Structures are given as structure tokens and as C-alpha cells.
Tab-separated table of C-alpha atoms in Angstrom:
chain	number	residue	atom	x	y	z
S	92	GLN	CA	-90.445	43.828	-129.933
S	93	GLN	CA	-93.297	45.132	-127.963
S	94	PRO	CA	-93.647	44.155	-124.279
S	95	VAL	CA	-95.957	41.191	-123.505
S	96	GLN	CA	-98.746	41.655	-121.024
S	97	SER	CA	-100.506	39.016	-119.069
S	98	PRO	CA	-103.275	38.154	-118.757
S	99	GLN	CA	-104.765	39.218	-122.032
S	100	ALA	CA	-108.181	39.622	-120.404
S	101	VAL	CA	-109.708	39.288	-116.974
S	102	ILE	CA	-113.189	39.591	-115.521
S	103	LEU	CA	-113.593	40.533	-111.870
S	104	ARG	CA	-116.420	41.220	-109.497
S	105	GLU	CA	-116.450	44.536	-107.811
S	106	GLY	CA	-114.156	44.523	-104.794
S	107	GLU	CA	-111.776	41.805	-106.053
S	108	ASP	CA	-108.122	42.271	-106.694
S	109	ALA	CA	-106.145	42.054	-109.945
S	110	VAL	CA	-102.529	41.893	-111.077
S	111	ILE	CA	-101.424	42.846	-114.566
S	112	ASN	CA	-97.927	41.945	-115.717
S	113	CYS	CA	-95.707	43.509	-118.342
S	114	SER	CA	-92.507	41.764	-119.541
S	115	SER	CA	-89.885	43.082	-121.893
S	116	SER	CA	-86.968	41.394	-123.653
S	117	LYS	CA	-84.984	44.604	-123.564
S	118	ALA	CA	-83.325	46.391	-120.660
S	119	LEU	CA	-85.708	49.064	-119.525
S	120	TYR	CA	-85.240	52.605	-118.188
S	121	SER	CA	-88.914	53.246	-117.302
S	122	VAL	CA	-92.322	51.743	-117.399
S	123	HIS	CA	-95.452	53.746	-117.793
S	124	TRP	CA	-98.965	52.454	-117.080
S	125	TYR	CA	-102.095	53.744	-118.851
S	126	ARG	CA	-105.754	52.859	-118.766
S	127	GLN	CA	-107.856	53.331	-121.858
S	128	LYS	CA	-111.633	53.169	-122.065
S	129	HIS	CA	-113.258	52.336	-125.357
S	130	GLY	CA	-113.146	55.235	-127.737
S	131	GLU	CA	-111.122	57.375	-125.418
S	132	ALA	CA	-107.422	58.445	-125.145
S	133	PRO	CA	-105.098	56.562	-122.786
S	134	VAL	CA	-105.042	58.060	-119.316
S	135	PHE	CA	-101.771	58.186	-117.454
S	136	LEU	CA	-101.696	56.230	-114.190
S	137	MET	CA	-98.054	56.214	-113.048
S	138	ILE	CA	-94.486	55.974	-114.097
S	139	LEU	CA	-91.675	53.744	-112.577
S	140	LEU	CA	-88.058	54.473	-113.201
S	141	LYS	CA	-85.139	52.117	-113.211
S	142	GLY	CA	-84.330	51.279	-109.667
S	143	GLY	CA	-86.930	48.721	-108.695
S	144	GLU	CA	-89.240	51.200	-106.966
S	145	GLN	CA	-92.837	50.608	-106.164
S	146	LYS	CA	-95.348	53.358	-106.391
S	147	GLY	CA	-98.914	53.690	-105.280
S	148	HIS	CA	-101.881	55.778	-106.101
S	149	GLU	CA	-104.926	55.199	-103.945
S	150	LYS	CA	-105.843	51.536	-104.605
S	151	ILE	CA	-103.587	51.166	-107.632
S	152	SER	CA	-99.916	50.474	-107.239
S	153	ALA	CA	-97.070	49.092	-109.325
S	154	SER	CA	-93.629	47.621	-109.113
S	155	PHE	CA	-90.657	47.378	-111.432
S	156	ASN	CA	-88.125	44.571	-111.327
S	157	GLU	CA	-85.308	45.788	-113.492
S	158	LYS	CA	-83.406	42.534	-113.186
S	159	LYS	CA	-86.286	40.657	-114.835
S	160	GLN	CA	-87.376	43.589	-117.010
S	161	GLN	CA	-90.856	43.185	-115.586
S	162	SER	CA	-93.438	45.462	-114.104
S	163	SER	CA	-96.649	44.617	-112.370
S	164	LEU	CA	-99.737	46.725	-111.780
S	165	TYR	CA	-101.794	45.921	-108.718
S	166	LEU	CA	-105.510	46.919	-108.502
S	167	THR	CA	-107.069	46.330	-105.105
S	168	ALA	CA	-110.754	46.357	-104.188
S	169	SER	CA	-111.594	47.069	-107.803
S	170	GLN	CA	-114.265	49.465	-108.637
S	171	LEU	CA	-116.505	49.567	-111.714
S	172	SER	CA	-114.646	52.600	-112.950
S	173	TYR	CA	-111.455	50.474	-113.290
S	174	SER	CA	-112.865	48.715	-116.309
S	175	GLY	CA	-110.897	49.327	-119.494
S	176	THR	CA	-107.786	48.169	-121.306
S	177	TYR	CA	-104.507	48.611	-119.477
S	178	PHE	CA	-101.287	49.222	-121.431
S	179	CYS	CA	-97.735	49.371	-120.179
S	180	GLY	CA	-95.415	51.640	-122.118
S	181	THR	CA	-91.731	51.202	-121.887
S	182	THR	CA	-88.623	53.243	-122.665
S	183	VAL	CA	-85.075	51.891	-122.942
S	184	HIS	CA	-82.906	54.777	-121.959
S	185	PHE	CA	-83.116	58.330	-120.451
S	186	GLY	CA	-83.352	61.102	-122.959
S	187	ASN	CA	-85.325	59.083	-125.590
S	188	GLU	CA	-88.749	58.755	-124.105
S	189	LYS	CA	-90.716	57.306	-127.008
S	190	LEU	CA	-93.022	54.687	-125.554
S	191	THR	CA	-93.235	51.161	-126.886
S	192	PHE	CA	-96.637	49.948	-125.657
S	193	GLY	CA	-97.429	46.430	-124.573
S	194	THR	CA	-100.054	44.048	-125.898
S	195	GLY	CA	-102.704	45.271	-123.523
S	196	THR	CA	-104.941	43.716	-120.829
S	197	ARG	CA	-108.730	44.094	-120.978
S	198	LEU	CA	-110.174	44.346	-117.525
S	199	THR	CA	-113.845	44.090	-117.002
S	200	ILE	CA	-115.415	44.720	-113.577
S	201	ILE	CA	-118.888	43.470	-112.979
S	202	PRO	CA	-121.212	44.452	-110.094
D	61	ASP	CA	-104.863	73.947	-118.172
D	62	THR	CA	-107.226	72.391	-120.648
D	63	GLY	CA	-105.113	69.388	-121.510
D	64	VAL	CA	-104.020	68.226	-124.934
D	65	SER	CA	-106.472	69.000	-127.737
D	66	GLN	CA	-106.653	67.602	-131.244
D	67	ASN	CA	-108.600	68.582	-134.307
D	68	PRO	CA	-110.480	67.346	-136.118
D	69	ARG	CA	-111.808	64.492	-133.971
D	70	HIS	CA	-113.011	62.575	-136.955
D	71	LYS	CA	-111.866	62.632	-140.556
D	72	ILE	CA	-113.305	60.617	-143.475
D	73	THR	CA	-111.474	60.895	-146.702
D	74	LYS	CA	-111.139	59.122	-150.022
D	75	ARG	CA	-108.074	57.126	-150.943
D	76	GLY	CA	-105.482	59.352	-152.536
D	77	GLN	CA	-106.457	62.552	-150.776
D	78	ASN	CA	-104.219	64.453	-148.340
D	79	VAL	CA	-105.204	65.061	-144.795
D	80	THR	CA	-103.795	67.250	-141.991
D	81	PHE	CA	-104.300	66.943	-138.272
D	82	ARG	CA	-103.496	69.427	-135.613
D	83	CYS	CA	-102.448	68.994	-131.976
D	84	ASP	CA	-102.199	71.651	-129.314
D	85	PRO	CA	-100.167	70.408	-126.374
D	86	ILE	CA	-100.418	71.465	-122.755
D	87	SER	CA	-99.028	74.966	-122.778
D	88	GLU	CA	-95.763	74.635	-120.813
D	89	HIS	CA	-94.862	71.179	-122.304
D	90	ASN	CA	-91.757	71.072	-124.420
D	91	ARG	CA	-92.113	67.580	-125.863
D	92	LEU	CA	-94.796	66.502	-128.250
D	93	TYR	CA	-95.338	62.928	-129.560
D	94	TRP	CA	-97.448	61.476	-132.308
D	95	TYR	CA	-98.721	57.870	-132.022
D	96	ARG	CA	-101.035	55.769	-134.156
D	97	GLN	CA	-103.495	53.209	-132.838
D	98	THR	CA	-105.500	50.582	-134.585
D	99	LEU	CA	-108.299	48.607	-133.064
D	100	GLY	CA	-107.286	46.246	-130.351
D	101	GLN	CA	-103.662	47.376	-130.379
D	102	GLY	CA	-101.630	49.653	-128.206
D	103	PRO	CA	-100.526	53.041	-129.555
D	104	GLU	CA	-97.484	52.864	-131.938
D	105	PHE	CA	-94.881	55.609	-131.913
D	106	LEU	CA	-94.607	57.747	-135.061
D	107	THR	CA	-92.521	60.755	-134.252
D	108	TYR	CA	-91.635	63.286	-131.550
D	109	PHE	CA	-90.432	66.902	-131.069
D	110	GLN	CA	-88.553	68.703	-128.339
D	111	ASN	CA	-89.555	72.295	-128.795
D	112	GLU	CA	-89.482	72.853	-132.625
D	113	ALA	CA	-86.890	70.159	-133.321
D	114	GLN	CA	-88.099	66.771	-134.652
D	115	LEU	CA	-85.855	64.366	-132.823
D	116	GLU	CA	-86.973	61.010	-134.113
D	117	LYS	CA	-89.157	59.513	-136.801
D	118	SER	CA	-90.285	55.911	-136.796
D	119	ARG	CA	-88.823	53.755	-139.527
D	120	LEU	CA	-92.357	52.479	-139.998
D	121	LEU	CA	-93.390	55.892	-141.206
D	122	SER	CA	-93.377	56.239	-144.899
D	123	ASP	CA	-92.412	59.345	-146.855
D	124	ARG	CA	-96.084	60.164	-147.240
D	125	PHE	CA	-96.159	61.268	-143.567
D	126	SER	CA	-94.710	64.547	-142.428
D	127	ALA	CA	-94.969	66.387	-139.113
D	128	GLU	CA	-94.057	69.908	-138.087
D	129	ARG	CA	-94.007	71.867	-134.882
D	130	PRO	CA	-93.358	75.548	-135.868
D	131	LYS	CA	-92.227	77.756	-132.980
D	132	GLY	CA	-92.484	74.737	-130.571
D	133	SER	CA	-96.110	75.220	-129.915
D	134	PHE	CA	-98.870	73.291	-131.863
D	135	SER	CA	-97.983	70.512	-134.260
D	136	THR	CA	-99.432	69.250	-137.475
D	137	LEU	CA	-99.278	65.788	-138.957
D	138	GLU	CA	-99.945	65.479	-142.711
D	139	ILE	CA	-100.604	62.315	-144.624
D	140	GLN	CA	-100.315	62.641	-148.385
D	141	ARG	CA	-102.005	60.259	-150.904
D	142	THR	CA	-103.860	58.414	-148.162
D	143	GLU	CA	-104.279	54.610	-148.332
D	144	GLN	CA	-106.868	52.461	-146.686
D	145	GLY	CA	-104.124	51.089	-144.407
D	146	ASP	CA	-103.731	54.638	-142.925
D	147	SER	CA	-107.115	54.300	-141.257
D	148	ALA	CA	-106.500	54.486	-137.515
D	149	MET	CA	-106.746	56.738	-134.468
D	150	TYR	CA	-103.946	59.301	-134.468
D	151	LEU	CA	-102.946	60.297	-130.910
D	152	CYS	CA	-100.883	63.181	-129.808
D	153	ALA	CA	-99.228	63.390	-126.386
D	154	SER	CA	-97.256	66.033	-124.653
D	155	SER	CA	-94.834	66.124	-121.694
D	156	LEU	CA	-92.428	68.375	-119.818
D	157	ILE	CA	-88.919	67.176	-119.775
D	158	ALA	CA	-87.062	68.699	-116.774
D	159	GLY	CA	-83.993	67.375	-115.079
D	160	GLY	CA	-83.275	63.695	-114.788
D	161	PHE	CA	-86.722	62.379	-114.353
D	162	GLY	CA	-89.106	60.173	-116.314
D	163	ASP	CA	-91.384	61.624	-118.902
D	164	GLU	CA	-95.072	61.613	-118.120
D	165	GLN	CA	-96.885	61.775	-121.338
D	166	PHE	CA	-100.481	63.059	-121.425
D	167	PHE	CA	-102.629	62.114	-124.397
D	168	GLY	CA	-105.132	64.125	-126.418
D	169	PRO	CA	-108.545	62.609	-127.476
D	170	GLY	CA	-107.166	61.634	-130.874
D	171	THR	CA	-108.240	62.026	-134.475
D	172	ARG	CA	-109.957	59.055	-135.977
D	173	LEU	CA	-109.162	58.733	-139.676
D	174	THR	CA	-111.150	56.652	-141.984
D	175	VAL	CA	-109.950	56.178	-145.554
D	176	LEU	CA	-112.551	54.953	-147.996
């Protein structure tokens, strides 16, 4: 089964914060986050490995709770360029890195 | 490093025809993946290679689909006897597997297939 993301869609004003969640029914090895703009390829944001680490990249960070098989993506002080659909991609064990993508979250940032 | 490239970017074909897509990965990457994406959905795994070896093929992939990666460089994905249900964006991604770390996959721009 594919991971479930929440919310399905969110509209924010520029400068507001957002949290996107990704939940899996399977034990996970890694969680990958991508942003995709309409008509374009997914763009890699970050990867989190089993171990509950949190990573950050400028104003975008993420966490991975391996006990709950959940990951969250945090977007702070959102910018117009953050608009797009966010997907989490998960793997279940090291060595087999095919990604199972989540249901997606559409983020719209308005001025 | 010019990233992952795919050709053609768009392909329109009639039902029953064969089509072939090409993917050129990032030069030093040893893994290459094919995914399919339909409107409003996340990418769906099709198959992947490590160097020239095809390691896994999705059970969702019918026998009409075949992929190759000769010499571990570029890859081709062929669809025989296309059906309207094959219409989708076909995405290629590549990565470098090294040591015990996660696999960052970088996607190409995709080939959009329309079957009439």
C-alpha cells in the first residue's frame, strides 16, 4: 500500500508555516521528500534514514519517527517558490531502493 | 553535470504501435530507475538497474514492457502494442549507490506518452 499523506491540499499566505505528514503501514528504512511543480519532474529535497533523525535544508526540515513509521516535512516562512505538490517516497530495506510514493500534498502559497 | 535527460519529451502514437524511450543518467550514477506517473498521482515504480543488470521489475508491468541498459550507461524503455491505458508520464531517475547510505534519486524531465 502506498503511504498516506496529510493534508491532501493546503493554501498558505507567504510567510506562514506548513507541516506535511507521511504515514506508512510498513516498517520503513528511509523516507525521501520531493517537490513537483506542474508539468515538471520531481525535485529531490532530502532523505531521512532509519534512526529517527531530523534534517534541515534552509527553511525546510523533516523528521522521521521509525516507531510510528511516520515522517513530517516542515516548511517555515513559506515562499511563493514553495508552491507545488509534495510527495514522500519510502523504501522498506537497505539495498532495494525502489521508492513507493505517497498520495501527495498540494501546497499553494499566495502573496 | 547536466542531470538526467530523457528523449523524446513528448510522444503521440496510435493504439497498437510500439514506442521506445531513452534515458541518459547522470554520468557516474550506477543505478537507474523507471517510474510511471498519471495525472494527480505520485510516480509508480516500474523497474530498476544497477549497472547493466535489471534487478527488479514491477508485477504491475505487463509483458509488453521491456527495458534495457546496455553497458550500464543509457537505458531504453520499450512498450509494444500500446494501449490507451499506457498514456502517462514516464520518468527516469538515477542515483549513486555507495556504502551503506540512502539512495538519493534524481529525476529526469520525463517523456509524456499519449496513446490515441
